mmCIF file of C-alpha atoms in Angstrom:
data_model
loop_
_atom_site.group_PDB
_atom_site.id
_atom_site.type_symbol
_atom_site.label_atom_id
_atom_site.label_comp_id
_atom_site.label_asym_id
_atom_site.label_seq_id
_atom_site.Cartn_x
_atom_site.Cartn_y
_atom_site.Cartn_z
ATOM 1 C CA UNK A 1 10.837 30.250 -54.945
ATOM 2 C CA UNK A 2 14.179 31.242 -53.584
ATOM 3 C CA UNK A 3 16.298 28.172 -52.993
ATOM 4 C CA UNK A 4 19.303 29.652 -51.546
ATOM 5 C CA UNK A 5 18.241 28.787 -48.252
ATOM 6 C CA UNK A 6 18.599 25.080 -49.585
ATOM 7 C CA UNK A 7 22.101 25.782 -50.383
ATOM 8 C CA UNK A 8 23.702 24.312 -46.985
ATOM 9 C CA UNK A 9 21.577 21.637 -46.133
ATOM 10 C CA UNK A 10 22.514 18.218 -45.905
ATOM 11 C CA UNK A 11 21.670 16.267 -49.112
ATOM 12 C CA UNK A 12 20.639 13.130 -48.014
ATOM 13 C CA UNK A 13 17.328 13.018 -46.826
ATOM 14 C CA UNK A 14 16.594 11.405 -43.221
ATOM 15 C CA UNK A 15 13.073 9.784 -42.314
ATOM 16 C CA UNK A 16 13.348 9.637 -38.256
ATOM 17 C CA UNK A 17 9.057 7.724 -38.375
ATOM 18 C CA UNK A 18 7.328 5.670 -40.451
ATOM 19 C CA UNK A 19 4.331 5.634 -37.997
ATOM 20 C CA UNK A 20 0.581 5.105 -39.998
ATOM 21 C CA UNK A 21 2.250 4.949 -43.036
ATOM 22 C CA UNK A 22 0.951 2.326 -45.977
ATOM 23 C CA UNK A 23 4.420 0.917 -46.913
ATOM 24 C CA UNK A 24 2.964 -0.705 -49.781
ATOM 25 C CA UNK A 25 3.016 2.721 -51.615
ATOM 26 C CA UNK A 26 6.469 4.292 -50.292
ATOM 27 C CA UNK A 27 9.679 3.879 -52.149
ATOM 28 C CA UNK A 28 12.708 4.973 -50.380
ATOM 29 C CA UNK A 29 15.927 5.942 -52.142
ATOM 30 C CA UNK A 30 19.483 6.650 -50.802
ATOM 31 C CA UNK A 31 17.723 7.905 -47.380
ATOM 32 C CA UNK A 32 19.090 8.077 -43.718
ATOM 33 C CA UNK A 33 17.297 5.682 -41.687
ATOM 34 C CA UNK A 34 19.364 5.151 -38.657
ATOM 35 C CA UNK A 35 16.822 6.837 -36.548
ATOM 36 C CA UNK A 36 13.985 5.632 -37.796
ATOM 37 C CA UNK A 37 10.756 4.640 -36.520
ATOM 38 C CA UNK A 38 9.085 1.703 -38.352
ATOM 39 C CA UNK A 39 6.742 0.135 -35.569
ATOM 40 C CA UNK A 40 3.090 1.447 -36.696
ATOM 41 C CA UNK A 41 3.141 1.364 -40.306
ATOM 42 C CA UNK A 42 1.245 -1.039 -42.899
ATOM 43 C CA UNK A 43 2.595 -3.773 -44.891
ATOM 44 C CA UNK A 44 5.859 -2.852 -44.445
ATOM 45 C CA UNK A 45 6.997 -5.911 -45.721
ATOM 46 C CA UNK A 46 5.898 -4.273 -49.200
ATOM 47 C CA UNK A 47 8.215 -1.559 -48.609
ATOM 48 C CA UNK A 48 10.666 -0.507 -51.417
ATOM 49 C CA UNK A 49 14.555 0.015 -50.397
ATOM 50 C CA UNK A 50 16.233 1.584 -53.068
ATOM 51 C CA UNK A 51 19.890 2.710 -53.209
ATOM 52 C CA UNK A 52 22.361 3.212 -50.185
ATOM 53 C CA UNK A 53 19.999 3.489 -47.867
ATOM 54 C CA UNK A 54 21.974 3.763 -44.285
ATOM 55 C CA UNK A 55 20.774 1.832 -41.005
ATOM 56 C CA UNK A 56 22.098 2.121 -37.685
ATOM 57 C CA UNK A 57 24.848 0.048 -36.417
ATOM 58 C CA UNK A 58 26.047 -1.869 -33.118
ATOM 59 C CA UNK A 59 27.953 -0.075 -30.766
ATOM 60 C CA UNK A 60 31.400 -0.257 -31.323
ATOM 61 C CA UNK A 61 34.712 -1.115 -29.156
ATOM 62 C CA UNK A 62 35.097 -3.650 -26.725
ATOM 63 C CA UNK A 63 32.932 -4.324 -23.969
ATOM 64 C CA UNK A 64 32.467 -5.866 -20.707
ATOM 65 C CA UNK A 65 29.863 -8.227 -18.978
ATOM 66 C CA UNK A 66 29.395 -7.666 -15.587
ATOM 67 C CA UNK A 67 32.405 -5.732 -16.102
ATOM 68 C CA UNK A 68 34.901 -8.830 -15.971
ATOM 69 C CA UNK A 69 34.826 -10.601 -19.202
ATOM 70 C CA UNK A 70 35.784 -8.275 -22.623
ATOM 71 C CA UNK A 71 33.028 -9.062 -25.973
ATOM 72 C CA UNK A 72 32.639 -6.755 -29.020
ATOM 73 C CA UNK A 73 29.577 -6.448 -31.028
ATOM 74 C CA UNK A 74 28.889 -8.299 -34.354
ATOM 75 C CA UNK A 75 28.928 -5.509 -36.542
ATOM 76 C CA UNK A 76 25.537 -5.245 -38.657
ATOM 77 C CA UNK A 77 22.812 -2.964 -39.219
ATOM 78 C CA UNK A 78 20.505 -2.498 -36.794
ATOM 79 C CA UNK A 79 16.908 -0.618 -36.195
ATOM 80 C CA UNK A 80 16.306 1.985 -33.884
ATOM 81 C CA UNK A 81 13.838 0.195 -32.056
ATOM 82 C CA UNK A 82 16.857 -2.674 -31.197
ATOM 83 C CA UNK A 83 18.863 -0.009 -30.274
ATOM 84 C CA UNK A 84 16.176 1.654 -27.772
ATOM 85 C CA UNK A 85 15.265 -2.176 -26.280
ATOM 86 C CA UNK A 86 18.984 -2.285 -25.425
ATOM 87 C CA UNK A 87 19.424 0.811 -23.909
ATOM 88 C CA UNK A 88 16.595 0.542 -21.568
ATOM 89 C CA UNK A 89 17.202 -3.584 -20.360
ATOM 90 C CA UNK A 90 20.834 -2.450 -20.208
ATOM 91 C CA UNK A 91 20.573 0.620 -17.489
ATOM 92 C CA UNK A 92 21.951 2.920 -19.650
ATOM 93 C CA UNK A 93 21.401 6.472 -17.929
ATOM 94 C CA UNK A 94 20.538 9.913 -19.473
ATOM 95 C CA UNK A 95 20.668 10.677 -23.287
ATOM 96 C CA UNK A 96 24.511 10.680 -24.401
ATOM 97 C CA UNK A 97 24.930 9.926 -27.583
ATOM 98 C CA UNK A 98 28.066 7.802 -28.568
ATOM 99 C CA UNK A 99 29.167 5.280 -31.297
ATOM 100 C CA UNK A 100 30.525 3.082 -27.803
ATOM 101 C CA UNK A 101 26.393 2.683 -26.670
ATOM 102 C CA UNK A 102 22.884 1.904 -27.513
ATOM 103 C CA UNK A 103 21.116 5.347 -28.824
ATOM 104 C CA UNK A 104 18.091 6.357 -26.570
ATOM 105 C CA UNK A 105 14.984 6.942 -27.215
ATOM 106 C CA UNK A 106 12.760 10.679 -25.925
ATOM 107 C CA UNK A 107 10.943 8.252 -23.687
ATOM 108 C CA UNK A 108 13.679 6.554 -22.597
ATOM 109 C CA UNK A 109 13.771 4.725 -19.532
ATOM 110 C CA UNK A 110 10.421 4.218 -19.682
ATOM 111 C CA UNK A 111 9.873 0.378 -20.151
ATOM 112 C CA UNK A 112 5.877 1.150 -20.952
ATOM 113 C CA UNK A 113 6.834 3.130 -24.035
ATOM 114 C CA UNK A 114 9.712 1.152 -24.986
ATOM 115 C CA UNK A 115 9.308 -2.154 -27.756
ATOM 116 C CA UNK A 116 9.538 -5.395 -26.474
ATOM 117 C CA UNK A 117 11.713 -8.071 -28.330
ATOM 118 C CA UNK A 118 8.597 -9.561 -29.908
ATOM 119 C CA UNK A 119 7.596 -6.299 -31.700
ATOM 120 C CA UNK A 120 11.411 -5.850 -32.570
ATOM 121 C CA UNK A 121 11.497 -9.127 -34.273
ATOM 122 C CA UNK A 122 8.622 -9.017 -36.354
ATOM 123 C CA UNK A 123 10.015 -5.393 -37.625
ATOM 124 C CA UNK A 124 13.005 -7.212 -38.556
ATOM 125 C CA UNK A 125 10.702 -9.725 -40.329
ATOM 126 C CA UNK A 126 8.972 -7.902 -42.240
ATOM 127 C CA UNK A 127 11.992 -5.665 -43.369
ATOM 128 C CA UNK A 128 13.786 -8.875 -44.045
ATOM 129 C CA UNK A 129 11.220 -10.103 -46.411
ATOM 130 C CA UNK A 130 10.998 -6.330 -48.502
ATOM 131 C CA UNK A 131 14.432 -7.301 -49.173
ATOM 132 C CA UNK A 132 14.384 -10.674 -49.899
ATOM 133 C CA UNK A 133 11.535 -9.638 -52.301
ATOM 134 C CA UNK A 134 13.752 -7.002 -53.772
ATOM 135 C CA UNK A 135 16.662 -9.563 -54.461
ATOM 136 C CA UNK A 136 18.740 -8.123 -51.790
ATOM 137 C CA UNK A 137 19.351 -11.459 -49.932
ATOM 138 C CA UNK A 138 23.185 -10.004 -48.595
ATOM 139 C CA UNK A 139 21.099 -6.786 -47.498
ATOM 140 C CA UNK A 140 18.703 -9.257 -45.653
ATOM 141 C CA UNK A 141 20.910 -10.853 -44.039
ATOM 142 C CA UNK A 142 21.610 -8.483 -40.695
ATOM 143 C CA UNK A 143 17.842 -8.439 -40.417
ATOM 144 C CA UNK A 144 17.443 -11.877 -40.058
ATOM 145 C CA UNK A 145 20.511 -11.895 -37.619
ATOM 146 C CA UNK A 146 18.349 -9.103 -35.454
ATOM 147 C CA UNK A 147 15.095 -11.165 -35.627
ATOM 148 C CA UNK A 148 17.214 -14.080 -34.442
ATOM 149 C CA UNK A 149 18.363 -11.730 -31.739
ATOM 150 C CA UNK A 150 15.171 -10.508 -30.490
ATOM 151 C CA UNK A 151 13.582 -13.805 -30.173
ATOM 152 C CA UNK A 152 16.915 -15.193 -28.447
ATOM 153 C CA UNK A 153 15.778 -12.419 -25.537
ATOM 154 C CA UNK A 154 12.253 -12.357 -26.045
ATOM 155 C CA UNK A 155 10.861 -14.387 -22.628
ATOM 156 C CA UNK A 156 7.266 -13.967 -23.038
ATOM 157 C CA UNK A 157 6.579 -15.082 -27.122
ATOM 158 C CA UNK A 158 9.754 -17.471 -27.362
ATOM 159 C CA UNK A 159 9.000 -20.608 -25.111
ATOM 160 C CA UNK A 160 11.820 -21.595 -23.328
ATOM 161 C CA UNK A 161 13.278 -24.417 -25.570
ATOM 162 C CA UNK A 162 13.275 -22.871 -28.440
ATOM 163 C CA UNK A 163 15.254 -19.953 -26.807
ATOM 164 C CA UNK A 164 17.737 -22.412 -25.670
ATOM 165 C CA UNK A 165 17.826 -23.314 -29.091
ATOM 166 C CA UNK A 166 18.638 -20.520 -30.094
ATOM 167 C CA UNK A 167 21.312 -19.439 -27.806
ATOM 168 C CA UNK A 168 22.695 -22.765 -28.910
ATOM 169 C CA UNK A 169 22.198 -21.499 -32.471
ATOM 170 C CA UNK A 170 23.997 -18.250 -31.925
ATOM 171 C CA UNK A 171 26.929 -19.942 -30.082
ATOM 172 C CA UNK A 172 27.794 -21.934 -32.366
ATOM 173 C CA UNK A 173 27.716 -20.025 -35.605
ATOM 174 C CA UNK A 174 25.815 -16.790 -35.165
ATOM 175 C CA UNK A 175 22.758 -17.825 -36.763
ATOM 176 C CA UNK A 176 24.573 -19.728 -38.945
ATOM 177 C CA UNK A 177 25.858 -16.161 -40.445
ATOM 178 C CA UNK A 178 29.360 -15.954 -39.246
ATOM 179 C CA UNK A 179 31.262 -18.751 -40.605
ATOM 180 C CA UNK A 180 34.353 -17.957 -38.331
ATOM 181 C CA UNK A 181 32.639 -19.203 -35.485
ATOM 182 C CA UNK A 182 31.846 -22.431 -36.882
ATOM 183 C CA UNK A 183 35.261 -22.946 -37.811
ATOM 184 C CA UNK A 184 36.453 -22.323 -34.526
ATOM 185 C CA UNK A 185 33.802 -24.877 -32.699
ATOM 186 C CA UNK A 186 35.450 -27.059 -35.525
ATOM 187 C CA UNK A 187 38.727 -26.688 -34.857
ATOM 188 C CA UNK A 188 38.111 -27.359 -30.571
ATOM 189 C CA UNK A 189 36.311 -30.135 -31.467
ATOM 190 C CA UNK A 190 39.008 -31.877 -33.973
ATOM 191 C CA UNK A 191 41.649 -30.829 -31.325
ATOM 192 C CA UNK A 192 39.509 -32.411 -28.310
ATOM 193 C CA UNK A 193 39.153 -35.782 -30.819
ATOM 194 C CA UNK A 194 42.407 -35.638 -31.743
ATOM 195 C CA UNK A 195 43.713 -35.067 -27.575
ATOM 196 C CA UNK A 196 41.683 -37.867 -27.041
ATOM 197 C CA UNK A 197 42.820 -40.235 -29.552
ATOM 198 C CA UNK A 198 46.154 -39.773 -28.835
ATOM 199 C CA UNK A 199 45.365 -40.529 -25.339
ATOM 200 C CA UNK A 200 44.127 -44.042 -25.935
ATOM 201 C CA UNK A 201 46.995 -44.994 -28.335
ATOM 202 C CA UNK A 202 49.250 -44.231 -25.303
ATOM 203 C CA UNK A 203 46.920 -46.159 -22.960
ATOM 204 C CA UNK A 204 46.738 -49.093 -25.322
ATOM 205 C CA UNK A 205 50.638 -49.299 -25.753
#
């Protein structure tokens, strides 16, 4: 066969849907899955992840909530599903794609036909676990930070103290996954002891 017509294509390959898929047979290597589908597919905590295999990522830049107080994304990588969640709970209008936003989904903002944070987080799960499995515990990591996520926001399989828990969880050290956060809590607290220390040595003299 002629394979000139190969000549200009892009040479990593790109899966955009794992959907009915037994992902105890599929091994993929150095592949594009930043738009990819996992929801619907089987054992796909048996999947294999070989290679530089590329995941979405958190929008980038800073943001604003309620449009008063500035935040930035933890960068990490991220599923397409996350991404679609966020788009739709966040209002996000039309399709426009930008590295500043949540990607979109073709049904999006159609809550019926968009996952829920409890599906999200037991894609994450199982992803987490291929990896683990596969001795890729730094690679794991970001997924367990996204199941974390997803059951921070999930309202209706989360019960309510353990999301508080969790929010708590995240505060504080991210999961337990971004060290500079505990150091900072550390640091308020040692400068709140030491305020107050200092405080009642004045009193007492």
């Amino acid at each position: 066969m002629d394979e000139s017509l190969l000549a200009d294509c892009e040479s990593t390959v790109r899966v955009v849907s794992v959907y009915g898929v037994d992902a105890a047979n599929l091994v993929l290597t150095d592949t594009d899955l930043s738009e990819c589908m996992f929801a619907g597919a089987f054992h796909l905590d048996q999947i294999r992840l070989e290679g530089h295999c590329a995941f979405g990522s958190t929008p980038i830049g800073l943001h604003r909530v309620h449009g008063v107080w500035p935040y930035r994304w933890t960068r990490r990588r991220t599923l397409a599903e996350e991404h679609y969640w966020r788009a739709q709970t966040a209002g996000q209008s039309g399709n426009v794609s930008s590295l500043r936003r949540w990607r979109t989904s073709q049904h999006h903002p159609d809550s019926n036909l968009t996952p829920d944070p409890e599906d999200v987080a037991a894609l994450y799960r199982q992803l987490r676990k291929a990896l683990e499995d596969g001795k890729n515990e730094p690679g794991a990591a970001d997924f367990y930070y996204g199941e974390m996520e997803m059951r921070r926001h999930d309202r209706t399989g989360t019960p309510l103290g353990e999301r508080g828990l969790l929010w708590a969880y995240w505060l504080v050290s991210g999961y337990g996954l971004r060290a500079s956060r505990a150091v900072a809590w550390l640091a308020v607290s040692m400068l709140v002891t030491t305020d107050d220390g200092l405080r009642s040595a004045a009193g007492c003299s």
